[in-house]
Structure formats: structure tokens, C-alpha cells
């Protein structure tokens, strides 16, 4: 039952994100549904959080609204974390190969120490 509630919350959040993006673009539901190639009743169900859109439909809606799929699927706080990680990965990608290897070892070591610390706090 808890899983259904969590899924419902996620579906509602996606619907709200879609609605906000559509409103920012100044479009009506009918316009977005038509441009994305989605039946209007189905699109309305997405916006109202009655059913989650599958991945291909999220992509079509995102392209129609000129936003990333992340913007429709994730909460703003989650997107900020993703943006920060993307920026770190971009910096990582320009490192010379030998430094990439060293960076990977350092990152693994940090993560392992944090995981061990987290386990200590759990038990």
C-alpha cells in the first residue's frame, strides 16, 4: 500500500511539472496534446496525475514544451543535484587519462568511507 501511495505522489508531481511547463509556454492542453501526438484525454490524465506518462511520451511532451525530460520528471531540488553532478562529470571528462584514474580511486575511497560511516550510524 505504501508503494502505491509513493507512486501516486510521483505521478502527481510529474503531472504538476507538466502543467507548469505548459503554462510557462502559454499553451493549452489541446495544443500540447496535438503537438506531442497524444490523445487529449490521455494528456489530461497525465497533467491531473491520474496516470504516469511512459518514457516516450515524456520525451514527446518535453520536446513540445522545450524543456528537458528531467524538468518534467524530477522535483526542482532533485534537478539541482543532477545539474551539480553533470557539471562535475564535465570537469572529470577533460582530465588527462592518468588523472582520471587517480580521481576514480579517490572518489571510490570517499564513497566507501561514507558508506561505512552510514552503516555505523544505522546499527
PDB file of C-alpha atoms in Angstrom:
ATOM      1  CA  UNK A   1       0.000   0.000   0.000  1.00  0.00           C
ATOM      2  CA  UNK A   2       2.849   2.366   0.827  1.00  0.00           C
ATOM      3  CA  UNK A   3       4.371   1.785  -2.620  1.00  0.00           C
ATOM      4  CA  UNK A   4       1.086   2.737  -4.311  1.00  0.00           C
ATOM      5  CA  UNK A   5       0.956   5.972  -2.317  1.00  0.00           C
ATOM      6  CA  UNK A   6       4.544   6.842  -3.238  1.00  0.00           C
ATOM      7  CA  UNK A   7       3.833   6.097  -6.906  1.00  0.00           C
ATOM      8  CA  UNK A   8       0.733   8.274  -6.741  1.00  0.00           C
ATOM      9  CA  UNK A   9       2.804  11.133  -5.292  1.00  0.00           C
ATOM     10  CA  UNK A  10       5.360  10.770  -8.093  1.00  0.00           C
ATOM     11  CA  UNK A  11       2.617  10.694 -10.726  1.00  0.00           C
ATOM     12  CA  UNK A  12       1.050  13.831  -9.222  1.00  0.00           C
ATOM     13  CA  UNK A  13       4.429  15.616  -9.182  1.00  0.00           C
ATOM     14  CA  UNK A  14       5.070  14.751 -12.833  1.00  0.00           C
ATOM     15  CA  UNK A  15       1.603  15.995 -13.750  1.00  0.00           C
ATOM     16  CA  UNK A  16       2.178  19.242 -11.894  1.00  0.00           C
ATOM     17  CA  UNK A  17       5.568  19.730 -13.568  1.00  0.00           C
ATOM     18  CA  UNK A  18       3.989  19.153 -16.992  1.00  0.00           C
ATOM     19  CA  UNK A  19       1.199  21.637 -16.236  1.00  0.00           C
ATOM     20  CA  UNK A  20       3.629  24.309 -15.009  1.00  0.00           C
ATOM     21  CA  UNK A  21       5.847  23.893 -18.085  1.00  0.00           C
ATOM     22  CA  UNK A  22       2.811  24.129 -20.373  1.00  0.00           C
ATOM     23  CA  UNK A  23       1.558  27.267 -18.626  1.00  0.00           C
ATOM     24  CA  UNK A  24       5.009  28.895 -18.825  1.00  0.00           C
ATOM     25  CA  UNK A  25       4.931  28.227 -22.567  1.00  0.00           C
ATOM     26  CA  UNK A  26       1.450  29.784 -22.801  1.00  0.00           C
ATOM     27  CA  UNK A  27      -0.123  26.713 -24.393  1.00  0.00           C
ATOM     28  CA  UNK A  28      -3.470  24.996 -23.873  1.00  0.00           C
ATOM     29  CA  UNK A  29      -3.732  21.296 -23.087  1.00  0.00           C
ATOM     30  CA  UNK A  30      -5.231  20.676 -26.530  1.00  0.00           C
ATOM     31  CA  UNK A  31      -2.241  22.273 -28.243  1.00  0.00           C
ATOM     32  CA  UNK A  32       0.342  20.265 -26.316  1.00  0.00           C
ATOM     33  CA  UNK A  33      -1.550  17.007 -26.808  1.00  0.00           C
ATOM     34  CA  UNK A  34      -1.820  17.588 -30.554  1.00  0.00           C
ATOM     35  CA  UNK A  35       1.798  18.703 -30.997  1.00  0.00           C
ATOM     36  CA  UNK A  36       3.062  15.744 -28.933  1.00  0.00           C
ATOM     37  CA  UNK A  37       0.810  13.275 -30.763  1.00  0.00           C
ATOM     38  CA  UNK A  38      -1.051  12.211 -27.625  1.00  0.00           C
ATOM     39  CA  UNK A  39      -4.833  11.798 -27.293  1.00  0.00           C
ATOM     40  CA  UNK A  40      -6.218  14.758 -25.335  1.00  0.00           C
ATOM     41  CA  UNK A  41      -7.889  12.603 -22.671  1.00  0.00           C
ATOM     42  CA  UNK A  42      -4.604  10.770 -22.059  1.00  0.00           C
ATOM     43  CA  UNK A  43      -2.675  14.042 -21.834  1.00  0.00           C
ATOM     44  CA  UNK A  44      -5.194  15.415 -19.326  1.00  0.00           C
ATOM     45  CA  UNK A  45      -4.756  12.260 -17.237  1.00  0.00           C
ATOM     46  CA  UNK A  46      -1.011  12.944 -17.150  1.00  0.00           C
ATOM     47  CA  UNK A  47      -1.479  16.544 -16.010  1.00  0.00           C
ATOM     48  CA  UNK A  48      -4.036  15.572 -13.373  1.00  0.00           C
ATOM     49  CA  UNK A  49      -1.766  12.848 -12.011  1.00  0.00           C
ATOM     50  CA  UNK A  50      -4.212  10.068 -12.861  1.00  0.00           C
ATOM     51  CA  UNK A  51      -1.615   8.076 -14.789  1.00  0.00           C
ATOM     52  CA  UNK A  52       2.137   8.448 -15.316  1.00  0.00           C
ATOM     53  CA  UNK A  53       3.317   9.067 -18.865  1.00  0.00           C
ATOM     54  CA  UNK A  54       5.642   6.389 -20.278  1.00  0.00           C
ATOM     55  CA  UNK A  55       9.175   7.418 -21.245  1.00  0.00           C
ATOM     56  CA  UNK A  56       8.457   8.011 -24.926  1.00  0.00           C
ATOM     57  CA  UNK A  57       5.550  10.296 -24.066  1.00  0.00           C
ATOM     58  CA  UNK A  58       7.632  12.216 -21.516  1.00  0.00           C
ATOM     59  CA  UNK A  59      10.160  12.800 -24.293  1.00  0.00           C
ATOM     60  CA  UNK A  60       7.460  13.982 -26.711  1.00  0.00           C
ATOM     61  CA  UNK A  61       5.947  16.337 -24.131  1.00  0.00           C
ATOM     62  CA  UNK A  62       9.381  17.690 -23.152  1.00  0.00           C
ATOM     63  CA  UNK A  63      10.267  18.407 -26.803  1.00  0.00           C
ATOM     64  CA  UNK A  64       6.896  20.067 -27.362  1.00  0.00           C
ATOM     65  CA  UNK A  65       7.352  22.292 -24.312  1.00  0.00           C
ATOM     66  CA  UNK A  66      11.038  22.992 -24.960  1.00  0.00           C
ATOM     67  CA  UNK A  67      12.206  21.581 -21.630  1.00  0.00           C
ATOM     68  CA  UNK A  68      14.323  18.615 -20.568  1.00  0.00           C
ATOM     69  CA  UNK A  69      12.692  15.363 -19.524  1.00  0.00           C
ATOM     70  CA  UNK A  70      14.407  15.885 -16.146  1.00  0.00           C
ATOM     71  CA  UNK A  71      12.377  19.055 -15.697  1.00  0.00           C
ATOM     72  CA  UNK A  72       9.156  17.077 -16.059  1.00  0.00           C
ATOM     73  CA  UNK A  73      10.139  14.039 -14.008  1.00  0.00           C
ATOM     74  CA  UNK A  74      12.164  15.406 -11.094  1.00  0.00           C
ATOM     75  CA  UNK A  75      11.460  17.919  -8.368  1.00  0.00           C
ATOM     76  CA  UNK A  76      13.485  21.116  -8.574  1.00  0.00           C
ATOM     77  CA  UNK A  77      15.751  20.099  -5.672  1.00  0.00           C
ATOM     78  CA  UNK A  78      16.494  16.777  -7.404  1.00  0.00           C
ATOM     79  CA  UNK A  79      17.285  18.570 -10.670  1.00  0.00           C
ATOM     80  CA  UNK A  80      19.751  20.849  -8.880  1.00  0.00           C
ATOM     81  CA  UNK A  81      21.659  17.812  -7.601  1.00  0.00           C
ATOM     82  CA  UNK A  82      21.649  16.312 -11.101  1.00  0.00           C
ATOM     83  CA  UNK A  83      22.924  19.597 -12.562  1.00  0.00           C
ATOM     84  CA  UNK A  84      25.717  19.735  -9.986  1.00  0.00           C
ATOM     85  CA  UNK A  85      26.741  16.159 -10.775  1.00  0.00           C
ATOM     86  CA  UNK A  86      26.633  16.847 -14.525  1.00  0.00           C
ATOM     87  CA  UNK A  87      28.957  19.811 -14.002  1.00  0.00           C
ATOM     88  CA  UNK A  88      31.360  17.609 -12.029  1.00  0.00           C
ATOM     89  CA  UNK A  89      31.307  14.931 -14.739  1.00  0.00           C
ATOM     90  CA  UNK A  90      32.093  17.545 -17.394  1.00  0.00           C
ATOM     91  CA  UNK A  91      35.118  18.627 -15.381  1.00  0.00           C
ATOM     92  CA  UNK A  92      36.130  14.986 -14.940  1.00  0.00           C
ATOM     93  CA  UNK A  93      35.904  14.301 -18.690  1.00  0.00           C
ATOM     94  CA  UNK A  94      38.563  16.897 -19.561  1.00  0.00           C
ATOM     95  CA  UNK A  95      41.156  15.408 -17.204  1.00  0.00           C
ATOM     96  CA  UNK A  96      44.120  13.562 -18.729  1.00  0.00           C
ATOM     97  CA  UNK A  97      43.720   9.742 -18.585  1.00  0.00           C
ATOM     98  CA  UNK A  98      46.212   9.257 -15.735  1.00  0.00           C
ATOM     99  CA  UNK A  99      44.439  11.857 -13.588  1.00  0.00           C
ATOM    100  CA  UNK A 100      41.053  10.301 -14.387  1.00  0.00           C
ATOM    101  CA  UNK A 101      42.331   7.033 -12.951  1.00  0.00           C
ATOM    102  CA  UNK A 102      43.539   8.785  -9.794  1.00  0.00           C
ATOM    103  CA  UNK A 103      40.258  10.689  -9.475  1.00  0.00           C
ATOM    104  CA  UNK A 104      38.237   7.452  -9.768  1.00  0.00           C
ATOM    105  CA  UNK A 105      40.295   5.838  -7.000  1.00  0.00           C
ATOM    106  CA  UNK A 106      39.842   8.893  -4.779  1.00  0.00           C
ATOM    107  CA  UNK A 107      36.085   9.038  -5.412  1.00  0.00           C
ATOM    108  CA  UNK A 108      35.657   5.325  -4.708  1.00  0.00           C
ATOM    109  CA  UNK A 109      37.615   5.719  -1.471  1.00  0.00           C
ATOM    110  CA  UNK A 110      35.491   8.658  -0.342  1.00  0.00           C
ATOM    111  CA  UNK A 111      32.253   6.866  -1.145  1.00  0.00           C
ATOM    112  CA  UNK A 112      33.384   3.731   0.650  1.00  0.00           C
ATOM    113  CA  UNK A 113      34.312   5.672   3.785  1.00  0.00           C
ATOM    114  CA  UNK A 114      30.933   7.473   3.765  1.00  0.00           C
ATOM    115  CA  UNK A 115      29.093   4.174   3.284  1.00  0.00           C
ATOM    116  CA  UNK A 116      30.961   2.619   6.216  1.00  0.00           C
ATOM    117  CA  UNK A 117      30.151   5.661   8.346  1.00  0.00           C
ATOM    118  CA  UNK A 118      26.471   5.449   7.365  1.00  0.00           C
ATOM    119  CA  UNK A 119      26.369   1.760   8.323  1.00  0.00           C
ATOM    120  CA  UNK A 120      27.834   2.584  11.741  1.00  0.00           C
ATOM    121  CA  UNK A 121      25.039   5.091  12.341  1.00  0.00           C
ATOM    122  CA  UNK A 122      22.366   2.578  11.302  1.00  0.00           C
ATOM    123  CA  UNK A 123      23.485  -0.123  13.708  1.00  0.00           C
TER     124      UNK A 123
END
